[in-house]
Amino acid sequence: MSSSDTVPATGLSTGLSLRAVGAGLLAALVGYASSVAVVIHGLTAVGAGTEQVVSGLVLLGFAMGLTAMGLSLHRRKPISIAWTTPGMALLAATGAVEGGFPAAVGAFVVTGVLIVLAGLWSPLGRWIAAIPKPLANGMLAGILLKLCLAPFLAVSQAPGMALLVLATWAVVGRVARLYAVPAAVAVALGAMALDSSGGAALSGALWPGVTFVQPVFTWEAMVGIALPLFVVTMASQNIPGLAVLATYNYAPPTRPIFLVTGAASALTALGGAPTVNLAAITAALCASPDADPNPARRWQAAFVGGIGYILFAGLAGVTAVMVTRSPPILIEAVAGLALVGAFGAALMGAVQVEANRTAALVTMLVTASGLSFVGVGSAFWGLLLGGAVHLLHWRSPVSQPAK
């Protein structure tokens, strides 16, 4: 094992970091609540019933939680795991296929197997390491930009709640910056609990179950779901996730990550759960200095985030009702407030070197645009187009002063 794959032994004796614990719990809350409605919509679009949706959410929580805990503990790096939100959007756009939900489950199984195969092919990790830091920072800034705008967009959609959350964040941040975001989260949760949908949510299943789905393998589902889902997961989640970790000087080996997440995806697919992969947006919550000033202790944030996902799995029935009936912009607003610092650091890293500034800005703007082409998300295209500009200007002649 190379020295770049592990944290020095001194990092193991630094004790429990309360900041990392808080960052991990916040990452789980933000990652789950901000996109669980997308997961529910994607599953129902391909034919899942209510019991199958709840089963999928339960197994997703365990798959994300256990893989994040195992990988971060083993590697002592903040390896955050999430579901494939772009992939769920892809399912919602694809709709039902021949064979119904069992055929979709068969596609989920094949997608997990493809990710395992990707783990057996090593060049991907070297490609990620070769991405110039300004481009990686530009991509991260583009990913975070839309979410960081959410607190202010929320004012027009849910003015009362949004202004209360913003005021809490600003006032608490004035006296205790580290507690500003947790205080805003507490206020947002209180607002949702007092909302009229809270009673309906509590009427959901308090102990959700798991339903086995016999997979069916059809050509239509393989072409229409499995292959696009694999491409979207790798291009819009795993590659950006590795790039985000590289931004904070973490370079975990890709093979165990893909083998573990791919195997977990293939196994839990039998209960209706779609793919799990590296986190991109919430990875910044666990890997940045805001999680802990000591890089050797930030793995604890990803570990605790995994525990949070497992806890959410037990609330799948209630969560499915509460989140879908609450304003999604409210959770997005809290996430945006939590990521303001990470966005500022990424933006500075992207533009501080003038020679790379244009390429980094192209990467950021394309990523932030939400461009989607052939089923692949904007983060991939941002890196691709930014990289093209970087290569175009790399050997450009230095302009000579006019005589």
CSV table of C-alpha atoms in Angstrom, one decimal:
chain,number,residue,atom,x,y,z
A,1,MET,CA,0.0,0.0,0.0
A,2,SER,CA,1.5,3.4,-1.0
A,3,SER,CA,2.0,6.2,1.5
A,4,SER,CA,-0.6,8.2,-0.3
A,5,ASP,CA,-3.3,5.7,0.5
A,6,THR,CA,-3.2,6.0,4.3
A,7,VAL,CA,-3.2,8.7,7.0
A,8,PRO,CA,-0.1,8.7,9.2
A,9,ALA,CA,-0.4,6.7,12.4
A,10,THR,CA,-0.4,9.9,14.4
A,11,GLY,CA,-3.9,10.6,13.0
A,12,LEU,CA,-5.3,7.6,14.7
A,13,SER,CA,-4.6,8.8,18.2
A,14,THR,CA,-6.1,12.3,17.9
A,15,GLY,CA,-9.4,11.2,19.5
A,16,LEU,CA,-13.0,11.9,18.6
A,17,SER,CA,-13.7,15.1,16.8
A,18,LEU,CA,-17.0,16.7,17.7
A,19,ARG,CA,-16.8,18.9,14.7
A,20,ALA,CA,-16.4,15.9,12.5
A,21,VAL,CA,-19.4,14.2,14.2
A,22,GLY,CA,-21.5,17.3,13.5
A,23,ALA,CA,-20.3,17.5,9.9
A,24,GLY,CA,-21.1,13.9,9.3
A,25,LEU,CA,-24.6,14.1,10.8
A,26,LEU,CA,-25.3,17.2,8.7
A,27,ALA,CA,-24.0,15.5,5.6
A,28,ALA,CA,-26.4,12.6,6.1
A,29,LEU,CA,-29.3,15.0,6.7
A,30,VAL,CA,-28.5,17.1,3.7
A,31,GLY,CA,-27.7,14.1,1.4
A,32,TYR,CA,-30.9,12.3,2.4
A,33,ALA,CA,-33.5,14.9,2.8
A,34,SER,CA,-32.4,17.1,-0.2
A,35,SER,CA,-32.9,14.4,-2.8
A,36,VAL,CA,-35.0,11.6,-1.3
A,37,ALA,CA,-38.0,12.9,-3.3
A,38,VAL,CA,-36.0,12.4,-6.5
A,39,VAL,CA,-35.3,8.8,-5.5
A,40,ILE,CA,-39.0,8.2,-4.8
A,41,HIS,CA,-40.0,9.7,-8.1
A,42,GLY,CA,-37.5,7.7,-10.0
A,43,LEU,CA,-38.5,4.4,-8.4
A,44,THR,CA,-42.2,5.0,-9.0
A,45,ALA,CA,-41.6,6.1,-12.6
A,46,VAL,CA,-40.1,2.6,-13.4
A,47,GLY,CA,-43.1,0.8,-11.7
A,48,ALA,CA,-42.3,0.5,-8.0
A,49,GLY,CA,-45.2,0.3,-5.6
A,50,THR,CA,-45.3,1.9,-2.1
A,51,GLU,CA,-43.9,-1.2,-0.4
A,52,GLN,CA,-41.1,-1.5,-3.0
A,53,VAL,CA,-40.2,2.2,-2.6
A,54,VAL,CA,-40.0,1.9,1.2
A,55,SER,CA,-37.9,-1.3,0.8
A,56,GLY,CA,-35.6,0.5,-1.6
A,57,LEU,CA,-35.1,3.4,0.8
A,58,VAL,CA,-34.4,1.0,3.7
A,59,LEU,CA,-31.7,-0.9,1.7
A,60,LEU,CA,-30.2,2.3,0.3
A,61,GLY,CA,-29.8,3.6,3.8
A,62,PHE,CA,-28.0,0.5,4.9
A,63,ALA,CA,-25.9,0.3,1.7
A,64,MET,CA,-24.8,3.9,1.9
A,65,GLY,CA,-24.2,3.7,5.7
A,66,LEU,CA,-22.3,0.4,5.8
A,67,THR,CA,-20.1,1.1,2.8
A,68,ALA,CA,-19.2,4.7,4.0
A,69,MET,CA,-18.4,3.4,7.5
A,70,GLY,CA,-16.3,0.5,6.2
A,71,LEU,CA,-14.3,2.4,3.6
A,72,SER,CA,-13.7,5.5,5.7
A,73,LEU,CA,-12.6,3.4,8.7
A,74,HIS,CA,-10.4,1.2,6.7
A,75,ARG,CA,-8.7,3.9,4.7
A,76,ARG,CA,-8.9,6.7,7.3
A,77,LYS,CA,-10.1,9.1,4.6
A,78,PRO,CA,-13.5,10.9,4.4
A,79,ILE,CA,-15.0,8.6,1.8
A,80,SER,CA,-18.7,9.6,1.7
A,81,ILE,CA,-21.2,7.4,-0.1
A,82,ALA,CA,-24.5,8.5,-1.6
A,83,TRP,CA,-27.2,7.3,-4.0
A,84,THR,CA,-27.0,8.3,-7.6
A,85,THR,CA,-29.3,11.4,-7.7
A,86,PRO,CA,-28.6,12.0,-11.5
A,87,GLY,CA,-29.4,8.3,-12.0
A,88,MET,CA,-32.7,8.7,-10.3
A,89,ALA,CA,-33.5,11.7,-12.5
A,90,LEU,CA,-32.6,9.4,-15.4
A,91,LEU,CA,-35.1,6.8,-14.2
A,92,ALA,CA,-37.8,9.4,-13.9
A,93,ALA,CA,-37.2,10.5,-17.4
A,94,THR,CA,-37.0,6.9,-18.7
A,95,GLY,CA,-40.3,5.7,-17.2
A,96,ALA,CA,-41.6,2.2,-17.2
A,97,VAL,CA,-39.9,-0.5,-19.4
A,98,GLU,CA,-41.2,-3.8,-20.7
A,99,GLY,CA,-41.2,-6.2,-17.8
A,100,GLY,CA,-42.1,-3.6,-15.2
A,101,PHE,CA,-40.3,-3.0,-12.0
A,102,PRO,CA,-38.7,-6.5,-11.9
A,103,ALA,CA,-37.0,-5.6,-15.2
A,104,ALA,CA,-35.8,-2.4,-13.6
A,105,VAL,CA,-34.4,-4.4,-10.7
A,106,GLY,CA,-32.6,-6.6,-13.2
A,107,ALA,CA,-31.0,-3.4,-14.7
A,108,PHE,CA,-30.0,-2.3,-11.2
A,109,VAL,CA,-28.2,-5.6,-10.6
A,110,VAL,CA,-26.4,-5.3,-13.9
A,111,THR,CA,-25.4,-1.8,-13.1
A,112,GLY,CA,-23.8,-2.9,-9.9
A,113,VAL,CA,-21.9,-5.7,-11.7
A,114,LEU,CA,-20.6,-3.1,-14.2
A,115,ILE,CA,-19.3,-0.9,-11.4
A,116,VAL,CA,-17.5,-4.0,-10.0
A,117,LEU,CA,-15.9,-4.5,-13.4
A,118,ALA,CA,-14.8,-0.9,-13.4
A,119,GLY,CA,-13.1,-1.5,-10.1
A,120,LEU,CA,-11.0,-4.2,-11.7
A,121,TRP,CA,-9.7,-1.7,-14.3
A,122,SER,CA,-7.1,0.6,-12.7
A,123,PRO,CA,-6.4,3.5,-15.2
A,124,LEU,CA,-9.4,5.5,-13.9
A,125,GLY,CA,-7.6,6.5,-10.6
A,126,ARG,CA,-4.6,7.7,-12.6
A,127,TRP,CA,-6.9,9.8,-14.8
A,128,ILE,CA,-8.4,11.5,-11.7
A,129,ALA,CA,-4.9,12.2,-10.2
A,130,ALA,CA,-4.0,13.9,-13.5
A,131,ILE,CA,-6.8,16.4,-13.4
A,132,PRO,CA,-5.3,19.9,-12.8
A,133,LYS,CA,-6.3,21.3,-9.4
A,134,PRO,CA,-7.8,24.5,-10.9
A,135,LEU,CA,-10.2,22.4,-13.0
A,136,ALA,CA,-11.1,20.2,-10.0
A,137,ASN,CA,-11.8,23.3,-8.0
A,138,GLY,CA,-13.8,24.8,-10.8
A,139,MET,CA,-15.9,21.7,-11.1
A,140,LEU,CA,-16.5,21.7,-7.3
A,141,ALA,CA,-17.5,25.4,-7.4
A,142,GLY,CA,-19.9,24.7,-10.2
A,143,ILE,CA,-21.5,21.8,-8.3
A,144,LEU,CA,-21.9,23.9,-5.2
A,145,LEU,CA,-23.0,27.1,-6.9
A,146,LYS,CA,-26.7,26.2,-7.5
A,147,LEU,CA,-27.0,24.8,-4.0
A,148,CYS,CA,-25.4,27.9,-2.4
A,149,LEU,CA,-28.0,30.0,-4.2
A,150,ALA,CA,-30.9,28.0,-2.7
A,151,PRO,CA,-31.1,30.0,0.6
A,152,PHE,CA,-31.9,33.1,-1.3
A,153,LEU,CA,-34.2,31.5,-3.8
A,154,ALA,CA,-36.1,30.0,-0.9
A,155,VAL,CA,-37.1,33.4,0.2
A,156,SER,CA,-39.5,33.7,-2.8
A,157,GLN,CA,-40.9,30.1,-2.4
A,158,ALA,CA,-41.2,29.8,1.4
A,159,PRO,CA,-40.5,33.3,2.7
A,160,GLY,CA,-41.4,32.8,6.4
A,161,MET,CA,-39.4,29.6,6.9
A,162,ALA,CA,-36.5,30.7,4.7
A,163,LEU,CA,-36.1,34.1,6.4
A,164,LEU,CA,-36.2,32.5,9.8
A,165,VAL,CA,-33.5,30.0,8.8
A,166,LEU,CA,-31.3,32.7,7.2
A,167,ALA,CA,-31.7,35.0,10.3
A,168,THR,CA,-30.7,32.1,12.6
A,169,TRP,CA,-27.6,31.4,10.5
A,170,ALA,CA,-26.6,35.0,10.4
A,171,VAL,CA,-27.2,35.8,14.0
A,172,VAL,CA,-25.6,32.6,15.4
A,173,GLY,CA,-22.7,32.9,13.0
A,174,ARG,CA,-22.0,36.4,14.4
A,175,VAL,CA,-21.3,35.0,17.9
A,176,ALA,CA,-20.3,31.4,17.2
A,177,ARG,CA,-19.6,30.6,13.6
A,178,LEU,CA,-19.2,26.9,14.1
A,179,TYR,CA,-22.7,26.6,15.4
A,180,ALA,CA,-24.4,28.7,12.7
A,181,VAL,CA,-25.3,25.8,10.4
A,182,PRO,CA,-26.4,23.4,13.1
A,183,ALA,CA,-28.7,26.1,14.5
A,184,ALA,CA,-30.2,26.7,11.1
A,185,VAL,CA,-30.8,22.9,10.6
A,186,ALA,CA,-32.5,22.8,14.0
A,187,VAL,CA,-34.8,25.6,13.0
A,188,ALA,CA,-35.6,24.0,9.6
A,189,LEU,CA,-36.5,20.7,11.2
A,190,GLY,CA,-38.7,22.5,13.7
A,191,ALA,CA,-40.5,24.3,10.9
A,192,MET,CA,-41.1,21.0,9.1
A,193,ALA,CA,-42.4,19.3,12.2
A,194,LEU,CA,-44.9,22.1,12.8
A,195,ASP,CA,-46.0,22.1,9.2
A,196,SER,CA,-49.4,20.6,8.5
A,197,SER,CA,-47.9,17.6,6.7
A,198,GLY,CA,-46.2,16.4,9.9
A,199,GLY,CA,-49.2,14.6,11.2
A,200,ALA,CA,-49.7,12.8,7.9
A,201,ALA,CA,-46.0,11.8,8.0
A,202,LEU,CA,-46.3,10.3,11.4
A,203,SER,CA,-49.2,8.1,10.2
A,204,GLY,CA,-46.7,6.2,7.9
A,205,ALA,CA,-45.1,2.9,8.7
A,206,LEU,CA,-43.0,3.2,11.9
A,207,TRP,CA,-41.1,0.0,11.1
A,208,PRO,CA,-40.6,-0.3,7.4
A,209,GLY,CA,-39.9,-3.7,5.8
A,210,VAL,CA,-37.9,-5.1,3.0
A,211,THR,CA,-39.5,-6.7,0.0
A,212,PHE,CA,-37.7,-9.1,-2.3
A,213,VAL,CA,-38.1,-8.5,-6.0
A,214,GLN,CA,-37.3,-11.3,-8.5
A,215,PRO,CA,-35.2,-9.6,-11.1
A,216,VAL,CA,-36.0,-10.0,-14.8
A,217,PHE,CA,-33.4,-9.4,-17.4
A,218,THR,CA,-34.7,-7.9,-20.6
A,219,TRP,CA,-32.8,-6.3,-23.5
A,220,GLU,CA,-34.9,-3.1,-23.3
A,221,ALA,CA,-34.1,-2.6,-19.6
A,222,MET,CA,-30.3,-3.3,-20.2
A,223,VAL,CA,-30.1,-0.7,-23.0
A,224,GLY,CA,-32.6,1.7,-21.6
A,225,ILE,CA,-31.7,1.6,-17.9
A,226,ALA,CA,-28.5,-0.4,-17.0
A,227,LEU,CA,-26.0,1.1,-19.5
A,228,PRO,CA,-27.2,4.7,-19.1
A,229,LEU,CA,-27.4,4.3,-15.3
A,230,PHE,CA,-23.8,3.0,-15.2
A,231,VAL,CA,-22.5,5.9,-17.4
A,232,VAL,CA,-24.4,8.5,-15.4
A,233,THR,CA,-23.2,7.0,-12.1
A,234,MET,CA,-19.6,6.9,-13.2
A,235,ALA,CA,-19.5,10.3,-15.0
A,236,SER,CA,-21.8,12.3,-12.7
A,237,GLN,CA,-21.0,10.8,-9.3
A,238,ASN,CA,-17.9,8.7,-9.0
A,239,ILE,CA,-15.5,10.8,-11.1
A,240,PRO,CA,-16.6,14.1,-9.5
A,241,GLY,CA,-16.6,12.4,-6.1
A,242,LEU,CA,-12.9,11.4,-6.6
A,243,ALA,CA,-12.1,14.9,-7.9
A,244,VAL,CA,-13.7,16.5,-4.8
A,245,LEU,CA,-11.6,14.3,-2.6
A,246,ALA,CA,-8.5,15.2,-4.6
A,247,THR,CA,-9.3,18.9,-4.1
A,248,TYR,CA,-8.8,18.3,-0.4
A,249,ASN,CA,-5.6,16.2,-1.0
A,250,TYR,CA,-7.2,12.8,-0.5
A,251,ALA,CA,-6.4,10.1,-3.1
A,252,PRO,CA,-8.0,6.8,-2.0
A,253,PRO,CA,-7.5,3.9,-4.4
A,254,THR,CA,-10.4,3.4,-6.7
A,255,ARG,CA,-10.5,-0.4,-6.8
A,256,PRO,CA,-11.9,-1.1,-3.3
A,257,ILE,CA,-14.4,1.8,-3.6
A,258,PHE,CA,-15.8,0.5,-6.9
A,259,LEU,CA,-15.7,-3.1,-5.8
A,260,VAL,CA,-17.5,-2.4,-2.5
A,261,THR,CA,-20.1,0.0,-3.9
A,262,GLY,CA,-20.7,-2.1,-6.9
A,263,ALA,CA,-21.2,-5.3,-4.9
A,264,ALA,CA,-23.5,-3.5,-2.4
A,265,SER,CA,-25.5,-2.1,-5.3
A,266,ALA,CA,-26.0,-5.5,-7.0
A,267,LEU,CA,-27.0,-7.1,-3.7
A,268,THR,CA,-29.4,-4.5,-2.4
A,269,ALA,CA,-31.0,-4.2,-5.9
A,270,LEU,CA,-32.8,-7.5,-5.1
A,271,GLY,CA,-34.9,-5.4,-2.6
A,272,GLY,CA,-35.6,-2.6,-5.1
A,273,ALA,CA,-32.6,-0.4,-4.2
A,274,PRO,CA,-30.8,1.5,-7.1
A,275,THR,CA,-27.1,2.2,-7.2
A,276,VAL,CA,-24.9,3.7,-4.5
A,277,ASN,CA,-21.6,5.5,-5.3
A,278,LEU,CA,-19.2,8.2,-4.2
A,279,ALA,CA,-20.9,11.4,-2.9
A,280,ALA,CA,-20.0,14.6,-4.7
A,281,ILE,CA,-21.8,17.5,-3.1
A,282,THR,CA,-21.9,16.2,0.5
A,283,ALA,CA,-18.3,14.9,0.1
A,284,ALA,CA,-17.2,18.5,0.6
A,285,LEU,CA,-19.0,18.7,4.0
A,286,CYS,CA,-16.9,15.7,5.2
A,287,ALA,CA,-13.6,16.4,3.5
A,288,SER,CA,-13.2,20.2,3.9
A,289,PRO,CA,-11.5,21.9,6.9
A,290,ASP,CA,-14.9,22.8,8.2
A,291,ALA,CA,-15.3,19.1,9.3
A,292,ASP,CA,-12.0,19.4,11.2
A,293,PRO,CA,-8.8,21.4,10.9
A,294,ASN,CA,-6.8,18.2,11.2
A,295,PRO,CA,-7.1,16.2,7.9
A,296,ALA,CA,-6.3,13.0,9.8
A,297,ARG,CA,-9.6,13.2,11.7
A,298,ARG,CA,-12.0,14.1,8.9
A,299,TRP,CA,-12.7,10.4,8.1
A,300,GLN,CA,-14.8,10.4,11.3
A,301,ALA,CA,-17.2,12.7,9.5
A,302,ALA,CA,-17.8,10.2,6.7
A,303,PHE,CA,-18.1,7.4,9.3
A,304,VAL,CA,-20.7,9.3,11.3
A,305,GLY,CA,-22.5,10.2,8.1
A,306,GLY,CA,-22.8,6.5,7.4
A,307,ILE,CA,-24.4,6.0,10.8
A,308,GLY,CA,-26.8,8.8,10.0
A,309,TYR,CA,-27.9,7.0,6.8
A,310,ILE,CA,-28.6,3.8,8.7
A,311,LEU,CA,-30.7,5.7,11.1
A,312,PHE,CA,-32.7,7.3,8.3
A,313,ALA,CA,-33.3,3.8,6.9
A,314,GLY,CA,-35.4,3.1,10.0
A,315,LEU,CA,-37.5,6.1,9.2
A,316,ALA,CA,-38.0,5.3,5.5
A,317,GLY,CA,-41.8,5.2,5.7
A,318,VAL,CA,-42.1,8.4,7.7
A,319,THR,CA,-39.4,10.2,5.7
A,320,ALA,CA,-41.1,9.3,2.4
A,321,VAL,CA,-44.2,11.2,3.4
A,322,MET,CA,-42.7,14.1,5.3
A,323,VAL,CA,-40.0,15.0,2.7
A,324,THR,CA,-42.3,14.8,-0.3
A,325,ARG,CA,-44.9,17.1,1.5
A,326,SER,CA,-42.4,19.6,2.8
A,327,PRO,CA,-40.8,22.4,0.7
A,328,PRO,CA,-37.7,20.8,-0.8
A,329,ILE,CA,-36.2,24.3,-1.2
A,330,LEU,CA,-36.0,24.5,2.6
A,331,ILE,CA,-33.6,21.6,3.0
A,332,GLU,CA,-31.6,22.8,-0.1
A,333,ALA,CA,-31.4,26.2,1.7
A,334,VAL,CA,-29.8,24.6,4.7
A,335,ALA,CA,-27.4,22.7,2.5
A,336,GLY,CA,-26.4,25.9,0.7
A,337,LEU,CA,-25.7,27.7,3.9
A,338,ALA,CA,-23.5,24.7,5.0
A,339,LEU,CA,-21.5,24.8,1.8
A,340,VAL,CA,-20.8,28.5,1.5
A,341,GLY,CA,-17.4,28.1,2.9
A,342,ALA,CA,-16.5,25.2,0.7
A,343,PHE,CA,-17.8,27.1,-2.3
A,344,GLY,CA,-15.6,30.1,-1.5
A,345,ALA,CA,-12.5,27.9,-1.1
A,346,ALA,CA,-13.1,26.1,-4.3
A,347,LEU,CA,-13.7,29.3,-6.2
A,348,MET,CA,-10.5,30.8,-4.9
A,349,GLY,CA,-8.6,27.6,-5.8
A,350,ALA,CA,-10.0,27.8,-9.3
A,351,VAL,CA,-9.1,31.4,-10.2
A,352,GLN,CA,-6.0,32.2,-8.2
A,353,VAL,CA,-3.6,31.1,-11.0
A,354,GLU,CA,-4.1,33.4,-14.0
A,355,ALA,CA,-2.7,31.0,-16.5
A,356,ASN,CA,-5.4,28.4,-15.6
A,357,ARG,CA,-8.2,30.8,-14.9
A,358,THR,CA,-10.1,30.7,-18.2
A,359,ALA,CA,-10.2,26.9,-18.3
A,360,ALA,CA,-11.2,26.7,-14.6
A,361,LEU,CA,-14.0,29.2,-15.2
A,362,VAL,CA,-15.3,27.2,-18.2
A,363,THR,CA,-15.3,24.1,-16.0
A,364,MET,CA,-17.2,25.9,-13.3
A,365,LEU,CA,-19.8,27.5,-15.6
A,366,VAL,CA,-20.5,24.4,-17.6
A,367,THR,CA,-20.9,22.4,-14.4
A,368,ALA,CA,-23.2,25.0,-12.9
A,369,SER,CA,-25.3,25.2,-16.1
A,370,GLY,CA,-26.9,21.8,-15.5
A,371,LEU,CA,-26.0,20.8,-19.0
A,372,SER,CA,-27.1,17.2,-19.7
A,373,PHE,CA,-26.2,15.5,-22.9
A,374,VAL,CA,-26.7,11.8,-23.8
A,375,GLY,CA,-27.7,11.1,-20.2
A,376,VAL,CA,-24.5,12.4,-18.8
A,377,GLY,CA,-24.5,15.2,-16.2
A,378,SER,CA,-22.9,18.6,-16.3
A,379,ALA,CA,-20.0,17.8,-14.0
A,380,PHE,CA,-18.5,15.5,-16.5
A,381,TRP,CA,-19.0,17.9,-19.4
A,382,GLY,CA,-17.5,20.7,-17.3
A,383,LEU,CA,-14.3,18.7,-16.8
A,384,LEU,CA,-14.2,17.7,-20.4
A,385,LEU,CA,-14.7,21.2,-21.9
A,386,GLY,CA,-12.5,22.8,-19.3
A,387,GLY,CA,-9.8,20.3,-20.0
A,388,ALA,CA,-10.1,21.0,-23.7
A,389,VAL,CA,-9.6,24.7,-23.0
A,390,HIS,CA,-6.7,23.9,-20.7
A,391,LEU,CA,-4.9,21.8,-23.3
A,392,LEU,CA,-5.6,24.5,-26.0
A,393,HIS,CA,-3.9,27.1,-23.9
A,394,TRP,CA,-1.3,24.9,-22.3
A,395,ARG,CA,1.3,25.4,-25.0
A,396,SER,CA,0.0,28.7,-26.4
A,397,PRO,CA,2.8,31.1,-27.2
A,398,VAL,CA,3.5,33.9,-24.8
A,399,SER,CA,2.3,37.2,-26.1
A,400,GLN,CA,5.1,39.6,-26.9
A,401,PRO,CA,4.9,43.3,-25.9
A,402,ALA,CA,4.3,45.7,-28.7
A,403,LYS,CA,7.4,47.5,-30.0
